[in-house]
Amino acid sequence: MATKNTPKKILLDESEMPTQWYNLVADLPVPPPPALHPGTHEPAGPEDFAPLFPMALIEQEVTTERYIDIPGEVLDIYKLWRPSPLFRAKRLEELLDTPARIYYKYEGVSPAGSHKPNTAVPQAYYNHKEGIKKLTTETGAGQWGSALAFATAQYGMELEVWQVAASYRAKPYRRTMMEIWGATVHSSPSEVTEFGRSLLAENPDHPGSLGIAISEAVAMCVADPEARYALGSVLNHVLMHQTIIGEEALLQLAKVDEVPDLLVGCTGGGSNFGGLAFPFMREKMAGNMNPTIRCVEPAACPSLTRGEYRYDFGDTAGMTPLLKMHTLGHSFIPDPIHAGGLRYHGMSPLVSHVYDQGMVEAIAIGQRECFDAAIKFAKTEGIVPAPEPTHALAAAIREALACKESGEDKVILTALCGHGHLDLAAYDAYLSGEMVDYDLPDEAVNEAMKSVPVLG
Amino acid sequence: MATKNTPKKILLDESEMPTQWYNLVADLPVPPPPALHPGTHEPAGPEDFAPLFPMALIEQEVTTERYIDIPGEVLDIYKLWRPSPLFRAKRLEELLDTPARIYYKYEGVSPAGSHKPNTAVPQAYYNHKEGIKKLTTETGAGQWGSALAFATAQYGMELEVWQVAASYRAKPYRRTMMEIWGATVHSSPSEVTEFGRSLLAENPDHPGSLGIAISEAVAMCVADPEARYALGSVLNHVLMHQTIIGEEALLQLAKVDEVPDLLVGCTGGGSNFGGLAFPFMREKMAGNMNPTIRCVEPAACPSLTRGEYRYDFGDTAGMTPLLKMHTLGHSFIPDPIHAGGLRYHGMSPLVSHVYDQGMVEAIAIGQRECFDAAIKFAKTEGIVPAPEPTHALAAAIREALACKESGEDKVILTALCGHGHLDLAAYDAYLSGEMVDYDLPDEAVNEAMKSVPVLG
């Protein structure tokens, strides 16, 4: 049973930071299906995306180039926090009494406290470069909205954010963070869009949803030719920007002569998971390593394990192009679990595709097991994790305990995609015994799946 | 006008981490005055401190050794986040259009989000080593309480915290953080001490104060022979543990061939300031550099600039030994400014002594200027600072703008001792225009100074 005297933190110098993003599409044996125009159901072309995104990002969305250079102006801002540290979870291993070696790549060191700035910064940059002065976006708990507020502040751009009303009311501090960086934040549904007004007319206390907030942000973007829209996950270019996580982790593991046996990552829209996993999938396809790669989703919003692989809309109002993805139906409203960033009805088309191809596995875990894992982690490793990556930690702990049984000294790698400093109310609910695991009946899934369009 | 192409982050490898704390007392031309027994007014001996502290810390409090080895068990835990990064504030410099070069040592990377774990960990360690199973302490906003909760969790010890009632009610999330790490938290004044009960009998909604919470934590410690007490600032051994900040910063500046012209640090009890400044004072006394060293305190609690250098109690009830320090009087209750960690009536005896000796300067700044500096900093450097170090940032910006006028390319070093993720309500108050600068009339200071005991 091997033990390795790895340093606690494996750091990279700024000079060692990767200077290219990796595009998984270039290496896939079967290409992923294209997005479809919502009206014609024909493959969507660049012109269909042009009202929403700058041309550089549209090109990145469909490119088959293997690597894309990270612009110098983006690298300069990445250096505010990147390269991010890779930690060996030695104290957690000791608590679990496991022969496994657990590594976590920590993205909570970014200004917004999550991995989201990895794509927020280039998205703001390319818009700025094409003369765009204003962006619109949606946010749930606020991780993405605050990341984009930070990013637009770097380029002197305006930002309007539609935040899901339930979070806007319950978590005022994320809004404050967005305002510190200069953004304007609306509660969604809002009075400023027709869709929002129609929902508020039905219910003035409407709690909102991510799908509704996307509809509002897209509508406001389309109405203003000077504005563009930015999305924090799901799309190919977003996941590609996140691959800097995995590229750094590869360099860091190589520094300590480790090769992972298992990767685990939490999946909501798929950007944190893809960011970590895609560079390792390249190495696996090249025969350089052979890790198992496992998605971990919340039991209350199980798009991979209980959804279907179908063309569906990204938003509630049905305004976006149709994406082939694992979906629970765009009308699905998940139970109010604390991992707000994982409460999305669909899954990134690229992650859905590699899951469909059998290249990755998926499991679903309830939130109480996740917070139990989080407390164990905080007490040993110190960091209080965001609710989203507690899913990956719970899966890592399951595997480490299995190693204890089997005696295997597996190397487990996970991405700790953010800290939980703005999610302490969730911990309070767990510690006071008020947190519940929601049951998701088949009927609820079947009902929501009826909203998925039937294509001719 | 020199410009330096310094990297954004200057990192140290774990193998480069200092392994000794520095004791400024060993090098002072005039020794600092001793603590006095509160009853006899004679110099306090080890036996007077024994009910409160373990012998190892009492020895560190009075030692004249120049360096103390950091135990391996403490270094192991420091490595969860140390060495901490030194950043060059390039983007802030660009915003200010200054020839000055601004560096900040960032302690917000610790699990508790501040510099406090630097002393919490060794304090827990030495108590644990002497068989102590339980600690008591006080906390204001909660930075110190959460640091000690993290530290005691590492050694499987119990912790009871008395948190100032106003903060306990207004900031429930710091309490949650302490509970995540396993601590028990009381609102102070509490029903569990006689002093607390007497105050609640007068006023059931008593807002509490740091001095009152210290009295309660000390009383509970004295009543339980198995327990000891821990203090988060003020005392010599606490400041000595913090010198790892300055020792690392010296190594980091040397890596980029920089010598500071000015050090600025915020001062509440003095531990963040001392931690950064004392190793640089050693270098200054040795003739290796000649920086100006400046304390920055809040205008609402100006113990150095408006207090007197007198023997006073550390707590409200008058239970602690008498310490010679700059004090506003132990009955002084500062206005409710947002930098809770700087709301203390006294100043570390060691910082008071070097100020009295003319080795350091001091200025006081109002909180609105501090938050204006914080917003400039967050928009450029990304990090949202805790309210306490915004005082140092405001002073750094004053100096950088003076350099712009004079054309001097001074090297300015400051300590960013924590992030503001749990202080966003303060930013909300500033951004909404509700934050005020309090006026502190001479009469208020004169009245509180009457509580300072007159020694025979």
Short mmCIF file of C-alpha atoms in Angstrom, two decimals, chain B residues 25-444:
data_model
loop_
_atom_site.label_atom_id
_atom_site.label_comp_id
_atom_site.label_asym_id
_atom_site.label_seq_id
_atom_site.Cartn_x
_atom_site.Cartn_y
_atom_site.Cartn_z
CA VAL B 25 11.43 42.41 22.21
CA ALA B 26 14.88 40.84 21.76
CA ASP B 27 16.02 43.78 19.61
CA LEU B 28 14.36 46.77 21.24
CA PRO B 29 16.76 49.41 22.61
CA VAL B 30 14.35 50.08 25.50
CA PRO B 31 12.44 47.08 26.94
CA PRO B 32 8.64 47.39 27.09
CA PRO B 33 7.06 47.88 30.53
CA PRO B 34 5.75 44.71 32.25
CA ALA B 35 2.12 43.76 32.84
CA LEU B 36 0.92 44.45 36.40
CA HIS B 37 -1.19 42.37 38.75
CA PRO B 38 -4.66 44.00 38.86
CA GLY B 39 -4.79 43.88 42.68
CA THR B 40 -1.24 44.53 43.87
CA HIS B 41 -0.05 46.61 40.91
CA GLU B 42 3.23 44.66 41.12
CA PRO B 43 4.72 43.17 37.92
CA ALA B 44 2.64 40.10 37.06
CA GLY B 45 4.44 36.75 37.23
CA PRO B 46 3.82 33.48 35.38
CA GLU B 47 1.57 32.29 38.22
CA ASP B 48 -0.79 35.21 37.57
CA PHE B 49 -1.29 34.04 34.00
CA ALA B 50 -1.39 30.31 34.74
CA PRO B 51 -5.18 30.03 35.19
CA LEU B 52 -5.62 31.55 31.72
CA PHE B 53 -2.81 30.28 29.51
CA PRO B 54 -0.65 27.17 29.10
CA MET B 55 2.93 27.52 30.34
CA ALA B 56 4.44 27.47 26.82
CA LEU B 57 2.49 30.60 25.88
CA ILE B 58 3.27 32.34 29.16
CA GLU B 59 6.96 31.73 28.44
CA GLN B 60 6.54 33.13 24.95
CA GLU B 61 4.79 36.18 26.42
CA VAL B 62 7.84 37.17 28.47
CA THR B 63 10.76 35.65 26.56
CA THR B 64 13.65 37.74 25.29
CA GLU B 65 14.80 35.05 22.84
CA ARG B 66 15.03 36.50 19.32
CA TYR B 67 13.52 33.51 17.48
CA ILE B 68 11.11 30.75 18.52
CA ASP B 69 10.90 27.54 16.47
CA ILE B 70 7.47 26.88 14.99
CA PRO B 71 6.49 23.30 15.99
CA GLY B 72 6.20 20.82 13.13
CA GLU B 73 2.57 20.09 14.05
CA VAL B 74 1.81 23.80 13.58
CA LEU B 75 3.74 24.02 10.31
CA ASP B 76 1.70 21.08 8.99
CA ILE B 77 -1.52 23.03 9.55
CA TYR B 78 -0.05 26.33 8.31
CA LYS B 79 0.57 24.49 5.04
CA LEU B 80 -3.18 24.22 4.48
CA TRP B 81 -2.87 27.83 3.24
CA ARG B 82 0.66 29.15 3.86
CA PRO B 83 2.92 30.54 2.49
CA SER B 84 0.37 33.21 1.59
CA PRO B 85 0.77 35.13 -1.68
CA LEU B 86 2.30 38.58 -2.06
CA PHE B 87 0.59 40.49 -4.86
CA ARG B 88 1.70 43.47 -6.87
CA ALA B 89 -1.34 45.78 -7.23
CA LYS B 90 -0.56 46.61 -10.85
CA ARG B 91 -4.14 47.24 -11.93
CA LEU B 92 -4.77 49.51 -8.95
CA GLU B 93 -1.56 51.43 -9.76
CA GLU B 94 -2.84 51.91 -13.34
CA LEU B 95 -6.18 53.22 -12.08
CA LEU B 96 -4.40 55.69 -9.80
CA ASP B 97 -1.90 56.56 -12.54
CA THR B 98 0.87 56.51 -9.94
CA PRO B 99 4.58 55.80 -10.29
CA ALA B 100 4.42 54.08 -6.88
CA ARG B 101 4.60 50.29 -6.76
CA ILE B 102 2.05 48.83 -4.35
CA TYR B 103 2.41 45.34 -2.88
CA TYR B 104 -0.09 43.56 -0.65
CA LYS B 105 0.42 40.46 1.41
CA TYR B 106 -2.89 38.59 1.30
CA GLU B 107 -3.98 36.64 4.40
CA GLY B 108 -7.57 36.07 3.23
CA VAL B 109 -6.49 32.70 1.77
CA SER B 110 -6.69 31.08 5.21
CA PRO B 111 -9.69 28.84 5.97
CA ALA B 112 -11.22 31.47 8.26
CA GLY B 113 -10.48 34.19 5.69
CA SER B 114 -8.13 36.32 7.80
CA HIS B 115 -4.69 36.38 9.45
CA LYS B 116 -6.16 35.14 12.75
CA PRO B 117 -5.41 31.40 12.23
CA ASN B 118 -1.66 32.24 12.34
CA THR B 119 -1.98 32.51 16.11
CA ALA B 120 -5.12 30.42 16.65
CA VAL B 121 -3.33 27.28 15.48
CA PRO B 122 -0.28 27.54 17.78
CA GLN B 123 -2.47 28.61 20.70
CA ALA B 124 -4.65 25.52 20.24
CA TYR B 125 -1.54 23.39 19.75
CA TYR B 126 0.26 24.44 22.96
CA ASN B 127 -2.92 24.03 25.02
CA HIS B 128 -3.52 20.59 23.50
CA LYS B 129 0.07 19.60 24.20
CA GLU B 130 -0.37 20.51 27.87
CA GLY B 131 -3.48 18.33 28.10
CA ILE B 132 -6.10 21.08 27.92
CA LYS B 133 -9.36 19.82 26.39
CA LYS B 134 -11.33 23.05 26.17
CA LEU B 135 -10.77 26.72 25.32
CA THR B 136 -12.92 29.79 25.89
CA THR B 137 -12.71 33.02 23.96
CA GLU B 138 -14.58 36.13 22.88
CA THR B 139 -15.22 37.43 19.39
CA GLY B 140 -16.70 40.57 17.90
CA ALA B 141 -17.63 40.27 14.25
CA GLY B 142 -16.41 36.67 14.43
CA GLN B 143 -13.05 36.63 12.64
CA TRP B 144 -11.17 35.51 15.72
CA GLY B 145 -13.84 33.10 16.94
CA SER B 146 -13.99 31.33 13.58
CA ALA B 147 -10.18 31.14 13.38
CA LEU B 148 -10.01 29.50 16.82
CA ALA B 149 -12.92 27.17 15.94
CA PHE B 150 -10.95 26.01 12.90
CA ALA B 151 -7.80 25.59 15.03
CA THR B 152 -9.41 23.67 17.90
CA ALA B 153 -11.08 21.36 15.34
CA GLN B 154 -7.58 20.36 14.18
CA TYR B 155 -6.74 19.06 17.66
CA GLY B 156 -10.16 17.65 18.61
CA MET B 157 -10.64 20.27 21.35
CA GLU B 158 -13.83 21.88 22.62
CA LEU B 159 -14.37 25.61 22.15
CA GLU B 160 -16.88 27.99 23.74
CA VAL B 161 -17.14 31.45 22.19
CA TRP B 162 -18.80 34.58 23.56
CA GLN B 163 -19.80 36.72 20.62
CA VAL B 164 -20.77 40.40 21.05
CA ALA B 165 -24.60 40.34 20.98
CA ALA B 166 -24.97 43.03 18.30
CA SER B 167 -22.83 40.94 15.92
CA TYR B 168 -24.41 37.65 17.01
CA ARG B 169 -27.79 39.04 15.93
CA ALA B 170 -26.69 40.98 12.85
CA LYS B 171 -24.16 38.50 11.44
CA PRO B 172 -25.49 34.97 11.93
CA TYR B 173 -23.19 33.56 9.25
CA ARG B 174 -19.97 33.93 11.23
CA ARG B 175 -21.67 31.94 13.98
CA THR B 176 -22.56 29.25 11.43
CA MET B 177 -18.92 29.14 10.35
CA MET B 178 -17.83 28.57 13.97
CA GLU B 179 -20.43 25.81 14.30
CA ILE B 180 -19.25 24.11 11.09
CA TRP B 181 -15.90 23.68 12.82
CA GLY B 182 -17.61 22.43 15.99
CA ALA B 183 -17.65 25.41 18.37
CA THR B 184 -20.44 26.41 20.78
CA VAL B 185 -21.35 30.08 20.45
CA HIS B 186 -23.07 32.29 23.08
CA SER B 187 -24.48 35.74 22.56
CA SER B 188 -22.71 38.11 25.00
CA PRO B 189 -23.85 39.26 27.53
CA SER B 190 -25.05 35.73 28.24
CA GLU B 191 -27.04 33.99 30.93
CA VAL B 192 -24.13 31.65 31.70
CA THR B 193 -21.95 34.13 33.63
CA GLU B 194 -22.80 36.27 36.62
CA PHE B 195 -21.50 39.41 34.89
CA GLY B 196 -23.60 38.59 31.83
CA ARG B 197 -26.73 37.97 33.89
CA SER B 198 -26.25 41.29 35.72
CA LEU B 199 -26.04 43.19 32.41
CA LEU B 200 -29.07 41.38 30.96
CA ALA B 201 -31.05 42.20 34.09
CA GLU B 202 -30.40 45.90 33.41
CA ASN B 203 -31.09 45.57 29.68
CA PRO B 204 -32.40 42.35 28.11
CA ASP B 205 -31.45 43.72 24.66
CA HIS B 206 -27.90 44.68 25.68
CA PRO B 207 -25.79 45.00 22.50
CA GLY B 208 -22.63 43.82 24.27
CA SER B 209 -19.04 44.86 23.61
CA LEU B 210 -15.68 43.18 23.10
CA GLY B 211 -14.63 44.12 26.65
CA ILE B 212 -17.74 42.49 28.10
CA ALA B 213 -17.27 39.33 26.02
CA ILE B 214 -13.66 39.07 27.23
CA SER B 215 -14.88 39.33 30.83
CA GLU B 216 -17.33 36.47 30.25
CA ALA B 217 -14.84 34.19 28.49
CA VAL B 218 -12.22 34.82 31.20
CA ALA B 219 -14.75 34.20 33.99
CA MET B 220 -15.81 30.86 32.48
CA CYS B 221 -12.19 29.83 32.02
CA VAL B 222 -11.26 30.70 35.61
CA ALA B 223 -14.30 28.75 36.88
CA ASP B 224 -13.20 25.58 35.03
CA PRO B 225 -9.73 24.26 35.95
CA GLU B 226 -9.76 22.04 32.83
CA ALA B 227 -10.24 25.04 30.53
CA ARG B 228 -7.94 27.78 29.33
CA TYR B 229 -8.58 31.09 27.61
CA ALA B 230 -7.28 32.35 24.26
CA LEU B 231 -6.90 35.94 23.08
CA GLY B 232 -6.78 36.90 19.41
CA SER B 233 -4.61 40.02 19.60
CA VAL B 234 -2.93 42.51 21.98
CA LEU B 235 -0.49 40.18 23.80
CA ASN B 236 3.18 39.69 22.88
CA HIS B 237 2.91 35.99 22.02
CA VAL B 238 -0.05 36.66 19.72
CA LEU B 239 1.85 39.31 17.77
CA MET B 240 4.90 37.05 17.63
CA HIS B 241 2.88 34.25 15.98
CA GLN B 242 1.79 36.75 13.35
CA THR B 243 5.37 37.64 12.38
CA ILE B 244 5.28 34.82 9.85
CA ILE B 245 3.45 37.35 7.68
CA GLY B 246 6.35 39.79 7.66
CA GLU B 247 9.01 37.07 7.44
CA GLU B 248 7.37 35.68 4.30
CA ALA B 249 6.92 39.17 2.84
CA LEU B 250 10.66 39.87 3.32
CA LEU B 251 11.54 36.72 1.34
CA GLN B 252 8.98 37.55 -1.34
CA LEU B 253 10.11 41.15 -1.85
CA ALA B 254 13.70 39.93 -2.05
CA LYS B 255 12.68 37.61 -4.90
CA VAL B 256 11.75 40.64 -6.98
CA ASP B 257 14.58 42.86 -5.71
CA GLU B 258 12.32 45.33 -3.97
CA VAL B 259 12.88 47.24 -0.71
CA PRO B 260 9.87 49.01 0.81
CA ASP B 261 9.83 52.77 1.37
CA LEU B 262 6.57 52.64 3.31
CA LEU B 263 4.68 50.00 5.30
CA VAL B 264 1.03 50.63 6.18
CA GLY B 265 -1.11 48.36 8.34
CA CYS B 266 -4.46 48.70 10.03
CA THR B 267 -4.44 48.57 13.82
CA GLY B 268 -7.18 47.32 16.14
CA GLY B 269 -5.47 45.22 18.79
CA GLY B 270 -2.25 45.35 16.77
CA SER B 271 -1.66 41.77 15.65
CA ASN B 272 -2.02 42.24 11.91
CA PHE B 273 0.15 45.34 12.00
CA GLY B 274 2.80 43.79 14.24
CA GLY B 275 2.83 40.62 12.19
CA LEU B 276 3.72 42.52 9.06
CA ALA B 277 5.88 45.26 10.54
CA PHE B 278 8.06 43.68 13.23
CA PRO B 279 10.38 41.71 10.91
CA PHE B 280 10.83 44.87 8.82
CA MET B 281 11.61 46.83 12.00
CA ARG B 282 14.38 44.31 12.70
CA GLU B 283 15.82 44.95 9.23
CA LYS B 284 15.49 48.70 9.76
CA MET B 285 17.31 48.55 13.12
CA ALA B 286 20.02 46.46 11.43
CA GLY B 287 20.44 49.16 8.78
CA ASN B 288 19.32 46.95 5.89
CA MET B 289 16.44 49.22 4.87
CA ASN B 290 14.80 52.41 6.03
CA PRO B 291 11.03 52.25 5.50
CA THR B 292 8.53 54.60 7.11
CA ILE B 293 6.15 52.41 9.15
CA ARG B 294 2.62 53.72 9.61
CA CYS B 295 -0.29 52.46 11.73
CA VAL B 296 -3.76 53.25 10.39
CA GLU B 297 -6.65 53.26 12.84
CA PRO B 298 -10.34 54.14 12.49
CA ALA B 299 -11.24 57.73 13.31
CA ALA B 300 -14.04 56.32 15.50
CA CYS B 301 -11.65 54.31 17.71
CA PRO B 302 -8.31 56.15 17.67
CA SER B 303 -6.39 54.60 20.56
CA LEU B 304 -2.95 55.64 19.24
CA THR B 305 -3.74 59.12 17.92
CA ARG B 306 -6.16 60.24 20.64
CA GLY B 307 -5.74 57.82 23.53
CA GLU B 308 -3.16 58.02 26.33
CA TYR B 309 -0.21 55.72 27.08
CA ARG B 310 -1.32 54.39 30.48
CA TYR B 311 -1.82 51.18 32.44
CA ASP B 312 -5.37 49.97 31.81
CA PHE B 313 -7.47 46.81 31.88
CA GLY B 314 -7.96 44.70 28.76
CA ASP B 315 -11.62 44.01 29.58
CA THR B 316 -14.68 45.90 30.79
CA ALA B 317 -15.10 44.17 34.14
CA GLY B 318 -11.44 44.81 35.08
CA MET B 319 -10.42 41.17 35.52
CA THR B 320 -7.28 41.09 33.36
CA PRO B 321 -3.77 42.10 34.35
CA LEU B 322 -3.03 45.81 33.80
CA LEU B 323 -1.26 46.46 30.52
CA LYS B 324 0.62 49.64 29.67
CA MET B 325 -0.92 50.62 26.38
CA HIS B 326 -2.43 53.40 24.37
CA THR B 327 -6.01 53.39 25.59
CA LEU B 328 -9.24 55.31 25.26
CA GLY B 329 -10.30 53.89 28.64
CA HIS B 330 -11.69 50.41 29.18
CA SER B 331 -15.23 51.82 29.49
CA PHE B 332 -14.98 53.29 25.96
CA ILE B 333 -17.64 51.92 23.59
CA PRO B 334 -16.83 52.97 20.01
CA ASP B 335 -19.50 53.94 17.51
CA PRO B 336 -20.83 51.03 15.46
CA ILE B 337 -18.40 51.25 12.54
CA HIS B 338 -18.23 48.32 10.18
CA ALA B 339 -14.63 47.36 10.93
CA GLY B 340 -15.63 45.33 13.99
CA GLY B 341 -12.09 44.03 14.40
CA LEU B 342 -10.78 47.55 15.05
CA ARG B 343 -13.35 48.46 17.73
CA TYR B 344 -11.15 47.93 20.79
CA HIS B 345 -10.42 50.53 23.45
CA GLY B 346 -6.73 49.67 23.77
CA MET B 347 -3.70 48.86 21.65
CA SER B 348 -1.18 46.07 21.97
CA PRO B 349 1.44 47.06 24.60
CA LEU B 350 4.22 46.24 22.15
CA VAL B 351 2.79 48.42 19.37
CA SER B 352 2.07 51.15 21.93
CA HIS B 353 5.68 50.97 23.13
CA VAL B 354 7.28 51.26 19.68
CA TYR B 355 4.89 54.12 18.90
CA ASP B 356 5.92 55.81 22.15
CA GLN B 357 9.56 55.28 21.15
CA GLY B 358 8.94 57.03 17.82
CA MET B 359 9.69 53.90 15.79
CA VAL B 360 6.32 53.95 14.03
CA GLU B 361 3.80 56.64 12.99
CA ALA B 362 0.01 56.60 13.28
CA ILE B 363 -2.91 58.20 11.45
CA ALA B 364 -6.70 57.82 11.74
CA ILE B 365 -9.10 57.60 8.77
CA GLY B 366 -12.91 57.70 8.59
CA GLN B 367 -14.77 54.69 7.25
CA ARG B 368 -16.25 56.31 4.12
CA GLU B 369 -12.79 57.04 2.70
CA CYS B 370 -11.89 53.45 3.54
CA PHE B 371 -14.83 51.97 1.63
CA ASP B 372 -14.16 54.27 -1.31
CA ALA B 373 -10.65 52.78 -1.37
CA ALA B 374 -12.11 49.27 -1.05
CA ILE B 375 -14.35 49.71 -4.11
CA LYS B 376 -11.39 51.00 -6.18
CA PHE B 377 -9.40 48.00 -5.00
CA ALA B 378 -12.16 45.44 -5.71
CA LYS B 379 -12.79 46.80 -9.18
CA THR B 380 -9.13 46.55 -10.16
CA GLU B 381 -7.55 43.79 -8.06
CA GLY B 382 -10.72 41.70 -7.80
CA ILE B 383 -10.57 40.86 -4.09
CA VAL B 384 -13.33 42.33 -1.91
CA PRO B 385 -11.44 43.35 1.26
CA ALA B 386 -12.65 43.00 4.84
CA PRO B 387 -13.57 46.38 6.39
CA GLU B 388 -10.48 46.36 8.67
CA PRO B 389 -7.74 46.37 5.98
CA THR B 390 -9.62 48.98 3.95
CA HIS B 391 -7.99 51.42 6.39
CA ALA B 392 -4.56 50.34 5.21
CA LEU B 393 -5.70 50.46 1.58
CA ALA B 394 -6.98 54.03 2.03
CA ALA B 395 -3.60 55.02 3.48
CA ALA B 396 -1.75 53.26 0.64
CA ILE B 397 -3.88 55.09 -1.92
CA ARG B 398 -3.21 58.45 -0.19
CA GLU B 399 0.51 57.78 -0.50
CA ALA B 400 0.28 56.55 -4.10
CA LEU B 401 -1.55 59.73 -5.08
CA ALA B 402 1.09 61.80 -3.29
CA CYS B 403 3.68 59.94 -5.39
CA LYS B 404 1.74 60.90 -8.49
CA GLU B 405 2.13 64.57 -7.48
CA SER B 406 5.80 64.27 -6.53
CA GLY B 407 6.82 61.79 -9.23
CA GLU B 408 8.42 59.49 -6.64
CA ASP B 409 8.34 55.76 -7.41
CA LYS B 410 7.99 54.63 -3.81
CA VAL B 411 7.52 50.98 -2.93
CA ILE B 412 4.47 50.65 -0.67
CA LEU B 413 3.76 47.44 1.22
CA THR B 414 0.56 46.64 3.05
CA ALA B 415 -1.16 43.65 4.61
CA LEU B 416 -4.58 42.71 3.26
CA CYS B 417 -5.47 40.77 6.38
CA GLY B 418 -8.79 39.34 5.21
CA HIS B 419 -11.57 39.15 2.64
CA GLY B 420 -14.97 40.76 3.06
CA HIS B 421 -17.26 37.90 2.00
CA LEU B 422 -18.95 37.96 5.40
CA ASP B 423 -19.05 41.76 5.55
CA LEU B 424 -21.08 42.50 2.45
CA ALA B 425 -23.79 44.25 4.49
CA ALA B 426 -21.18 46.95 5.16
CA TYR B 427 -20.65 47.40 1.43
CA ASP B 428 -24.40 47.54 0.94
CA ALA B 429 -24.55 50.38 3.50
CA TYR B 430 -21.78 52.23 1.67
CA LEU B 431 -23.21 51.74 -1.84
CA SER B 432 -26.69 52.79 -0.75
CA GLY B 433 -25.30 55.99 0.78
CA GLU B 434 -26.31 55.03 4.31
CA MET B 435 -22.79 54.83 5.76
CA VAL B 436 -21.78 57.76 7.97
CA ASP B 437 -18.51 58.96 9.45
CA TYR B 438 -18.95 59.33 13.18
CA ASP B 439 -17.67 62.36 14.98
CA LEU B 440 -15.80 61.53 18.19
CA PRO B 441 -15.97 64.59 20.47
CA ASP B 442 -13.16 65.28 22.96
CA GLU B 443 -15.69 65.07 25.79
CA ALA B 444 -16.47 61.43 24.94
#
